[in-house]
Amino acid sequence: MKPKMNLTTGTRSAALKVRGVSKWYGAERVLVDVSFTIGEGESLVILGNSGSGKTTTLRIIAGLERPDAGEILLNGRHIEHLRARERNIGVIFQNYALFPRMTVEENICFGLRIRGVRRAEQKRRACEMLQLIGLTGQSDKYPSQLSGGQQQRVAIARALAYQPALLLFDESFSALDPQMRGGLRREIRTLLRQLRIPALFITHDQDEAMELGDQIAILNRGQLEQIGSPEQVYHHPQSEFVASFLGAANIVDLQLLDRSPHLQSDDSIDSQAGRILFRPEEVILSAVTQEVQSPPSTLLARGRVVDVVFAGASEWLNVQLDQPARRRSSPPVIIRVSRTRWESRQAKLTAGDPVDIALRTFQIIK
Ligand code: ADP
């Protein structure tokens, strides 16, 4: 995996710096001291549930909303006091926001026209943009004559035409059907790499975040919980929220395991107070009659398969852990396991089978 540039140490200069932004709506504080940086040519995805403050963050950067505190710098220049139009930021809205009575070309030229660009230059740039987004020959069509994906491309072309210093994507793909969404995401990623324009996406869709973000910032109730490369946030989540928000995660109290003679307790593990986190794909299941391989895996416990769900290239299993005798009255602990087809062929399991449960890796969380 290619190492990602560390932006906080300034190894690449920042295009956008958001520092300590807070926002109140009446008595509700919807953004709490939000800070992040986007490097030149880099994309950052803000991922969060509905109501977490994503749109508010985007609108503040775009200049459509005022923050109550904090600073925003674009290429080293303070922009908080500038009006939206003066910020040189392109916004691609969820509903495309194309002008229905304007042709594709007129839509693309709109930003240039209001900025007083000469007609010939407008035409030249529109042609260039149409080529870039693969819609050459469609310049005289109206938005209603285009598919959702094509309309979204026109919206991108319109934002790109006046050569913005930053692009903001407001849940831009959620209205498209899944197949088209995937295709368009790949196109946009390629386009952004090619043009080297920094971009900020907001979404609640984790696949989208993984695919589009050089960095992912996880927003929870107005606070950024963690920022990092997709690999960092997935493999080293700093909170239970991040772990369970991004992908499936098992979180198990270590006390449940302390009677297990096989658990290879690391010195750093406080066996009384720890909770461990592991991903479903890090679990190795084997029928109890088989020897469990020792390192690199760690035997967690013994258990019983509750059910097995076929999922095409993989399968999902729910497995209930056997509880130590003195804990029989506590609620059952069920973990989620995913196995590749290859793994499931090696040891076929069905509901009711007793299994040894080992982990390739796990993480201790506070
Ligand atoms: P998201 O985009 O993550 O769904 P928003 O930024 O739209 O979240 O909203 C964050 C919070 O701010 C929500 O609780 C929402 O109800 C509130 N909010 C957003 N816009 C306004 C507004 N104009 N007036 C009052 N409250 C608002």
Short mmCIF file of C-alpha atoms and ligand atoms in Angstrom, two decimals:
data_model
loop_
_atom_site.label_atom_id
_atom_site.label_comp_id
_atom_site.label_asym_id
_atom_site.label_seq_id
_atom_site.Cartn_x
_atom_site.Cartn_y
_atom_site.Cartn_z
CA MET A 1 0.00 0.00 0.00
CA LYS A 2 1.30 3.40 -0.95
CA PRO A 3 2.19 5.46 2.15
CA LYS A 4 -0.03 8.47 2.57
CA MET A 5 1.37 11.90 3.05
CA ASN A 6 1.10 13.18 6.59
CA LEU A 7 -0.60 16.51 6.25
CA THR A 8 -0.45 17.56 9.84
CA THR A 9 3.33 17.60 9.75
CA GLY A 10 3.22 19.80 6.70
CA THR A 11 5.10 17.53 4.33
CA ARG A 12 2.82 18.82 1.62
CA SER A 13 1.46 22.34 1.65
CA ALA A 14 -2.15 22.78 2.66
CA ALA A 15 -4.81 23.91 0.23
CA LEU A 16 -7.55 24.22 2.84
CA LYS A 17 -7.15 24.73 6.55
CA VAL A 18 -10.15 24.66 8.82
CA ARG A 19 -9.25 25.64 12.36
CA GLY A 20 -11.42 25.48 15.45
CA VAL A 21 -14.74 25.98 13.69
CA SER A 22 -17.80 25.99 15.94
CA LYS A 23 -21.41 26.65 15.08
CA TRP A 24 -24.55 27.07 17.18
CA TYR A 25 -28.14 26.96 16.04
CA GLY A 26 -30.00 28.54 18.92
CA ALA A 27 -29.05 26.55 22.00
CA GLU A 28 -27.72 23.62 19.95
CA ARG A 29 -24.00 23.48 19.28
CA VAL A 30 -23.84 21.63 15.98
CA LEU A 31 -20.09 21.94 15.32
CA VAL A 32 -17.57 21.72 18.12
CA ASP A 33 -14.08 22.99 17.44
CA VAL A 34 -13.71 21.30 14.06
CA SER A 35 -10.20 21.39 12.55
CA PHE A 36 -8.73 19.65 9.54
CA THR A 37 -6.43 20.24 6.61
CA ILE A 38 -6.64 19.24 2.96
CA GLY A 39 -3.35 19.07 1.09
CA GLU A 40 -2.82 20.21 -2.47
CA GLY A 41 -4.44 17.81 -4.90
CA GLU A 42 -5.83 15.75 -2.06
CA SER A 43 -9.35 14.64 -1.23
CA LEU A 44 -10.90 14.43 2.20
CA VAL A 45 -14.22 12.81 2.97
CA ILE A 46 -16.26 13.83 5.97
CA LEU A 47 -18.22 10.78 6.99
CA GLY A 48 -21.01 10.92 9.54
CA ASN A 49 -24.58 10.03 10.33
CA SER A 50 -27.45 12.26 9.41
CA GLY A 51 -27.47 15.29 11.72
CA SER A 52 -23.78 15.01 12.60
CA GLY A 53 -22.98 18.41 11.06
CA LYS A 54 -21.58 17.52 7.61
CA THR A 55 -23.75 19.90 5.61
CA THR A 56 -23.14 22.72 8.07
CA THR A 57 -19.37 22.21 7.70
CA LEU A 58 -19.63 22.26 3.92
CA ARG A 59 -21.84 25.34 3.89
CA ILE A 60 -19.47 27.19 6.18
CA ILE A 61 -16.53 26.47 3.87
CA ALA A 62 -18.58 27.43 0.81
CA GLY A 63 -19.55 30.72 2.45
CA LEU A 64 -23.26 29.91 2.65
CA GLU A 65 -23.24 29.91 6.44
CA ARG A 66 -21.20 31.85 9.02
CA PRO A 67 -19.27 30.03 11.75
CA ASP A 68 -19.53 31.35 15.32
CA ALA A 69 -15.84 30.69 15.86
CA GLY A 70 -12.87 29.51 13.90
CA GLU A 71 -10.83 30.25 10.81
CA ILE A 72 -10.80 29.02 7.24
CA LEU A 73 -7.77 29.47 5.00
CA LEU A 74 -7.63 28.63 1.32
CA ASN A 75 -4.12 28.51 -0.09
CA GLY A 76 -2.90 30.48 2.90
CA ARG A 77 -5.51 33.24 2.62
CA HIS A 78 -8.27 33.87 5.16
CA ILE A 79 -11.65 33.51 3.48
CA GLU A 80 -14.06 33.66 6.42
CA HIS A 81 -15.07 37.22 5.63
CA LEU A 82 -15.54 36.63 1.87
CA ARG A 83 -18.90 36.04 0.24
CA ALA A 84 -19.53 32.66 -1.39
CA ARG A 85 -18.95 33.98 -4.88
CA GLU A 86 -15.61 35.52 -3.93
CA ARG A 87 -14.16 32.33 -2.48
CA ASN A 88 -13.21 30.53 -5.68
CA ILE A 89 -14.78 27.31 -4.45
CA GLY A 90 -16.89 25.04 -6.65
CA VAL A 91 -19.84 23.27 -5.05
CA ILE A 92 -21.56 20.20 -6.49
CA PHE A 93 -24.90 19.75 -4.79
CA GLN A 94 -26.78 16.53 -4.22
CA ASN A 95 -29.63 17.51 -6.52
CA TYR A 96 -27.19 18.82 -9.17
CA ALA A 97 -28.90 22.23 -9.06
CA LEU A 98 -28.63 22.63 -12.82
CA PHE A 99 -30.68 25.38 -14.38
CA PRO A 100 -33.51 23.52 -16.14
CA ARG A 101 -34.11 26.15 -18.81
CA MET A 102 -30.48 26.38 -19.79
CA THR A 103 -28.71 23.99 -22.13
CA VAL A 104 -25.73 21.94 -20.99
CA GLU A 105 -23.37 24.50 -22.48
CA GLU A 106 -25.20 27.44 -20.90
CA ASN A 107 -25.11 25.68 -17.55
CA ILE A 108 -21.37 25.11 -17.85
CA CYS A 109 -20.77 28.71 -18.88
CA PHE A 110 -22.89 30.20 -16.11
CA GLY A 111 -20.06 30.67 -13.62
CA LEU A 112 -17.84 32.12 -16.32
CA ARG A 113 -20.51 34.52 -17.50
CA ILE A 114 -21.19 35.97 -14.05
CA ARG A 115 -17.45 36.41 -13.61
CA GLY A 116 -17.30 38.43 -16.83
CA VAL A 117 -15.30 35.96 -18.92
CA ARG A 118 -15.42 36.80 -22.66
CA ARG A 119 -17.86 34.82 -24.82
CA ALA A 120 -15.18 33.16 -26.98
CA GLU A 121 -13.28 32.06 -23.91
CA GLN A 122 -16.51 30.74 -22.36
CA LYS A 123 -17.14 28.64 -25.46
CA ARG A 124 -13.57 27.30 -25.49
CA ARG A 125 -13.74 26.25 -21.84
CA ALA A 126 -17.18 24.70 -22.24
CA CYS A 127 -15.82 22.53 -25.08
CA GLU A 128 -12.87 21.53 -22.97
CA MET A 129 -15.12 20.63 -20.03
CA LEU A 130 -17.53 18.63 -22.19
CA GLN A 131 -14.62 16.61 -23.47
CA LEU A 132 -13.27 16.10 -19.97
CA ILE A 133 -16.56 14.71 -18.69
CA GLY A 134 -17.26 12.68 -21.81
CA LEU A 135 -20.32 14.64 -22.98
CA THR A 136 -19.03 16.08 -26.22
CA GLY A 137 -21.93 16.49 -28.65
CA GLN A 138 -24.49 16.98 -25.86
CA SER A 139 -23.97 20.70 -25.43
CA ASP A 140 -27.41 21.73 -26.75
CA LYS A 141 -29.42 19.32 -24.62
CA TYR A 142 -31.43 20.42 -21.60
CA PRO A 143 -30.89 18.81 -18.18
CA SER A 144 -34.22 16.93 -18.42
CA GLN A 145 -32.89 15.14 -21.51
CA LEU A 146 -29.96 13.69 -19.57
CA SER A 147 -29.65 10.77 -17.16
CA GLY A 148 -28.91 11.41 -13.48
CA GLY A 149 -25.26 10.48 -13.96
CA GLN A 150 -24.92 12.80 -16.96
CA GLN A 151 -26.55 15.66 -15.05
CA GLN A 152 -24.11 15.11 -12.24
CA ARG A 153 -21.22 15.28 -14.69
CA VAL A 154 -22.55 18.55 -16.07
CA ALA A 155 -22.72 19.88 -12.50
CA ILE A 156 -19.08 18.92 -12.05
CA ALA A 157 -18.10 20.50 -15.36
CA ARG A 158 -19.91 23.67 -14.37
CA ALA A 159 -18.01 23.80 -11.08
CA LEU A 160 -14.69 23.06 -12.78
CA ALA A 161 -15.12 25.56 -15.62
CA TYR A 162 -14.06 28.58 -13.59
CA GLN A 163 -11.02 26.74 -12.24
CA PRO A 164 -11.85 26.73 -8.56
CA ALA A 165 -9.18 26.33 -5.91
CA LEU A 166 -11.31 23.71 -4.12
CA LEU A 167 -14.28 21.49 -4.97
CA LEU A 168 -16.97 20.62 -2.45
CA PHE A 169 -19.24 17.63 -3.08
CA ASP A 170 -22.47 17.65 -1.10
CA GLU A 171 -23.68 14.01 -0.87
CA SER A 172 -23.31 14.15 -4.61
CA PHE A 173 -23.95 10.54 -5.46
CA SER A 174 -26.77 9.55 -3.15
CA ALA A 175 -29.50 10.17 -5.72
CA LEU A 176 -27.93 7.84 -8.30
CA ASP A 177 -28.54 4.12 -8.59
CA PRO A 178 -25.76 1.99 -7.09
CA GLN A 179 -24.21 0.88 -10.36
CA MET A 180 -24.00 4.36 -11.79
CA ARG A 181 -22.77 5.68 -8.45
CA GLY A 182 -19.76 3.33 -8.50
CA GLY A 183 -18.85 4.25 -12.08
CA LEU A 184 -19.15 7.97 -11.49
CA ARG A 185 -17.10 7.77 -8.29
CA ARG A 186 -14.26 6.12 -10.18
CA GLU A 187 -14.45 8.73 -12.92
CA ILE A 188 -14.34 11.55 -10.43
CA ARG A 189 -11.40 10.08 -8.60
CA THR A 190 -9.50 9.85 -11.88
CA LEU A 191 -10.53 13.36 -12.87
CA LEU A 192 -9.44 14.85 -9.55
CA ARG A 193 -6.07 13.09 -9.74
CA GLN A 194 -5.62 14.33 -13.28
CA LEU A 195 -6.52 17.94 -12.48
CA ARG A 196 -4.95 17.90 -9.01
CA ILE A 197 -7.79 19.91 -7.53
CA PRO A 198 -8.29 19.45 -3.79
CA ALA A 199 -11.75 18.19 -2.91
CA LEU A 200 -13.97 17.77 0.11
CA PHE A 201 -16.79 15.25 0.01
CA ILE A 202 -19.47 14.80 2.61
CA THR A 203 -21.30 11.50 2.84
CA HIS A 204 -22.91 8.98 5.15
CA ASP A 205 -21.81 6.15 2.85
CA GLN A 206 -18.70 4.39 4.06
CA ASP A 207 -17.93 2.69 0.73
CA GLU A 208 -17.93 6.09 -0.86
CA ALA A 209 -15.63 7.43 1.85
CA MET A 210 -13.19 4.56 1.38
CA GLU A 211 -13.16 4.93 -2.36
CA LEU A 212 -12.88 8.69 -2.64
CA GLY A 213 -10.88 9.80 0.37
CA ASP A 214 -7.14 10.12 0.63
CA GLN A 215 -8.24 10.94 4.15
CA ILE A 216 -11.46 10.21 6.00
CA ALA A 217 -12.68 12.44 8.82
CA ILE A 218 -15.34 10.90 11.04
CA LEU A 219 -17.83 13.37 12.39
CA ASN A 220 -20.00 12.43 15.37
CA ARG A 221 -22.46 14.95 16.82
CA GLY A 222 -20.46 17.89 15.58
CA GLN A 223 -17.08 16.62 16.73
CA LEU A 224 -14.37 15.07 14.61
CA GLU A 225 -13.60 11.72 16.17
CA GLN A 226 -10.68 10.77 13.95
CA ILE A 227 -8.93 11.75 10.74
CA GLY A 228 -6.66 9.45 8.81
CA SER A 229 -6.16 7.43 5.66
CA PRO A 230 -8.89 4.85 5.01
CA GLU A 231 -6.48 2.13 6.16
CA GLN A 232 -5.63 3.97 9.39
CA VAL A 233 -9.21 4.62 10.37
CA TYR A 234 -10.29 1.10 9.53
CA HIS A 235 -7.40 -0.76 11.13
CA HIS A 236 -6.67 1.60 14.02
CA PRO A 237 -9.94 3.18 15.08
CA GLN A 238 -9.44 5.45 18.07
CA SER A 239 -12.88 5.00 19.51
CA GLU A 240 -15.67 2.47 19.63
CA PHE A 241 -17.78 4.83 17.61
CA VAL A 242 -15.28 4.92 14.74
CA ALA A 243 -14.77 1.16 14.91
CA SER A 244 -18.42 0.32 14.63
CA PHE A 245 -19.24 3.12 12.23
CA LEU A 246 -16.67 2.11 9.64
CA GLY A 247 -17.16 -1.52 8.72
CA ALA A 248 -18.33 -4.23 11.08
CA ALA A 249 -16.57 -4.55 14.40
CA ASN A 250 -16.73 -6.93 17.34
CA ILE A 251 -16.17 -5.37 20.72
CA VAL A 252 -15.76 -7.85 23.55
CA ASP A 253 -15.01 -7.32 27.24
CA LEU A 254 -11.76 -8.96 28.09
CA GLN A 255 -13.07 -10.10 31.47
CA LEU A 256 -15.15 -12.64 29.64
CA LEU A 257 -11.98 -14.25 28.45
CA ASP A 258 -9.87 -14.25 31.52
CA ARG A 259 -10.59 -17.88 32.29
CA SER A 260 -9.50 -18.95 28.87
CA PRO A 261 -6.22 -20.81 29.32
CA HIS A 262 -5.29 -20.17 25.71
CA LEU A 263 -5.58 -16.46 25.52
CA GLN A 264 -2.09 -15.19 24.88
CA SER A 265 -2.24 -12.15 26.99
CA ASP A 266 0.06 -9.43 25.97
CA ASP A 267 1.91 -7.67 28.78
CA SER A 268 0.15 -4.47 27.94
CA ILE A 269 -3.25 -6.03 28.49
CA ASP A 270 -4.95 -5.18 31.71
CA SER A 271 -6.91 -8.36 32.01
CA GLN A 272 -9.38 -6.81 34.41
CA ALA A 273 -10.34 -3.70 32.52
CA GLY A 274 -9.71 -4.16 28.83
CA ARG A 275 -12.09 -4.40 25.92
CA ILE A 276 -10.89 -5.74 22.66
CA LEU A 277 -11.93 -4.92 19.18
CA PHE A 278 -11.56 -7.12 16.15
CA ARG A 279 -12.90 -7.17 12.64
CA PRO A 280 -15.04 -10.09 11.41
CA GLU A 281 -12.41 -11.01 8.83
CA GLU A 282 -9.71 -11.36 11.51
CA VAL A 283 -11.44 -14.34 13.09
CA ILE A 284 -10.32 -17.90 12.34
CA LEU A 285 -12.85 -20.60 13.11
CA SER A 286 -11.92 -24.22 13.36
CA ALA A 287 -13.87 -27.28 14.36
CA VAL A 288 -13.04 -28.10 17.98
CA THR A 289 -11.39 -31.35 17.10
CA GLN A 290 -8.66 -29.58 15.17
CA GLU A 291 -5.50 -28.11 16.64
CA VAL A 292 -5.62 -24.35 16.60
CA GLN A 293 -2.55 -22.83 15.04
CA SER A 294 -0.56 -20.81 17.55
CA PRO A 295 0.94 -17.45 16.57
CA PRO A 296 0.18 -15.33 14.68
CA SER A 297 -3.32 -16.09 15.80
CA THR A 298 -4.57 -15.86 19.35
CA LEU A 299 -7.18 -18.20 20.68
CA LEU A 300 -10.06 -16.19 21.98
CA ALA A 301 -12.53 -18.72 23.24
CA ARG A 302 -14.66 -21.63 22.35
CA GLY A 303 -18.12 -21.13 20.94
CA ARG A 304 -20.97 -22.39 18.85
CA VAL A 305 -22.14 -21.31 15.40
CA VAL A 306 -25.56 -19.64 15.60
CA ASP A 307 -26.12 -19.20 11.89
CA VAL A 308 -24.38 -18.97 8.55
CA VAL A 309 -25.41 -16.54 5.82
CA PHE A 310 -24.25 -17.00 2.25
CA ALA A 311 -23.05 -13.69 0.76
CA GLY A 312 -21.62 -14.60 -2.63
CA ALA A 313 -17.86 -14.21 -2.46
CA SER A 314 -17.91 -14.62 1.30
CA GLU A 315 -20.08 -15.90 4.13
CA TRP A 316 -21.18 -14.32 7.38
CA LEU A 317 -21.45 -16.29 10.59
CA ASN A 318 -22.77 -15.38 14.00
CA VAL A 319 -20.96 -17.27 16.70
CA GLN A 320 -21.90 -17.34 20.37
CA LEU A 321 -19.00 -17.48 22.81
CA ASP A 322 -19.06 -20.07 25.57
CA GLN A 323 -19.19 -18.21 28.85
CA PRO A 324 -17.12 -19.16 31.88
CA ALA A 325 -19.36 -20.92 34.42
CA ARG A 326 -19.54 -17.96 36.80
CA ARG A 327 -20.85 -15.74 34.00
CA ARG A 328 -23.60 -17.98 32.74
CA SER A 329 -26.22 -15.51 33.89
CA SER A 330 -24.84 -12.61 31.81
CA PRO A 331 -26.25 -11.99 28.35
CA PRO A 332 -24.74 -14.15 25.60
CA VAL A 333 -21.87 -12.67 23.60
CA ILE A 334 -22.32 -13.16 19.87
CA ILE A 335 -19.57 -12.18 17.46
CA ARG A 336 -19.71 -11.65 13.73
CA VAL A 337 -17.32 -13.54 11.53
CA SER A 338 -16.73 -13.33 7.81
CA ARG A 339 -14.98 -16.02 5.85
CA THR A 340 -13.88 -16.11 2.25
CA ARG A 341 -15.19 -18.91 0.05
CA TRP A 342 -11.79 -20.49 0.25
CA GLU A 343 -11.87 -20.48 4.06
CA SER A 344 -15.36 -21.90 4.19
CA ARG A 345 -14.38 -24.70 1.83
CA GLN A 346 -11.48 -25.62 4.11
CA ALA A 347 -13.78 -26.15 7.09
CA LYS A 348 -17.46 -26.23 6.33
CA LEU A 349 -19.54 -25.06 9.29
CA THR A 350 -23.25 -25.07 9.95
CA ALA A 351 -25.50 -23.82 12.75
CA GLY A 352 -24.89 -25.63 16.01
CA ASP A 353 -21.28 -26.63 15.30
CA PRO A 354 -18.86 -26.13 18.20
CA VAL A 355 -15.80 -24.10 17.17
CA ASP A 356 -12.51 -22.78 18.42
CA ILE A 357 -12.27 -19.07 17.82
CA ALA A 358 -8.90 -17.49 17.13
CA LEU A 359 -7.95 -13.99 16.11
CA ARG A 360 -5.33 -12.92 13.61
CA THR A 361 -5.17 -9.48 15.15
CA PHE A 362 -7.10 -7.49 17.68
CA GLN A 363 -6.85 -4.10 19.28
CA ILE A 364 -7.30 -3.09 22.87
CA ILE A 365 -9.59 -0.14 23.28
CA LYS A 366 -10.10 2.13 26.23
P1 ADP B 1 -25.78 16.41 8.34
O1 ADP B 1 -25.43 17.09 7.08
O2 ADP B 1 -24.65 15.61 8.91
O3 ADP B 1 -27.03 15.59 8.25
P2 ADP B 1 -26.44 19.07 9.30
O4 ADP B 1 -25.20 19.86 9.22
O5 ADP B 1 -27.46 19.24 8.23
O6 ADP B 1 -26.07 17.52 9.46
O7 ADP B 1 -27.15 19.37 10.69
C1 ADP B 1 -26.50 19.32 11.93
C2 ADP B 1 -27.47 19.77 13.03
O8 ADP B 1 -27.79 21.12 12.86
C3 ADP B 1 -28.77 19.02 13.02
O9 ADP B 1 -29.16 18.80 14.36
C4 ADP B 1 -29.73 19.96 12.34
O10 ADP B 1 -31.03 19.77 12.80
C5 ADP B 1 -29.18 21.31 12.76
N1 ADP B 1 -29.42 22.36 11.74
C6 ADP B 1 -28.93 22.36 10.49
N2 ADP B 1 -29.30 23.49 9.82
C7 ADP B 1 -30.04 24.22 10.70
C8 ADP B 1 -30.71 25.49 10.63
N3 ADP B 1 -30.66 26.25 9.53
N4 ADP B 1 -31.36 25.90 11.73
C9 ADP B 1 -31.39 25.17 12.86
N5 ADP B 1 -30.79 23.98 13.00
C10 ADP B 1 -30.12 23.49 11.93
#
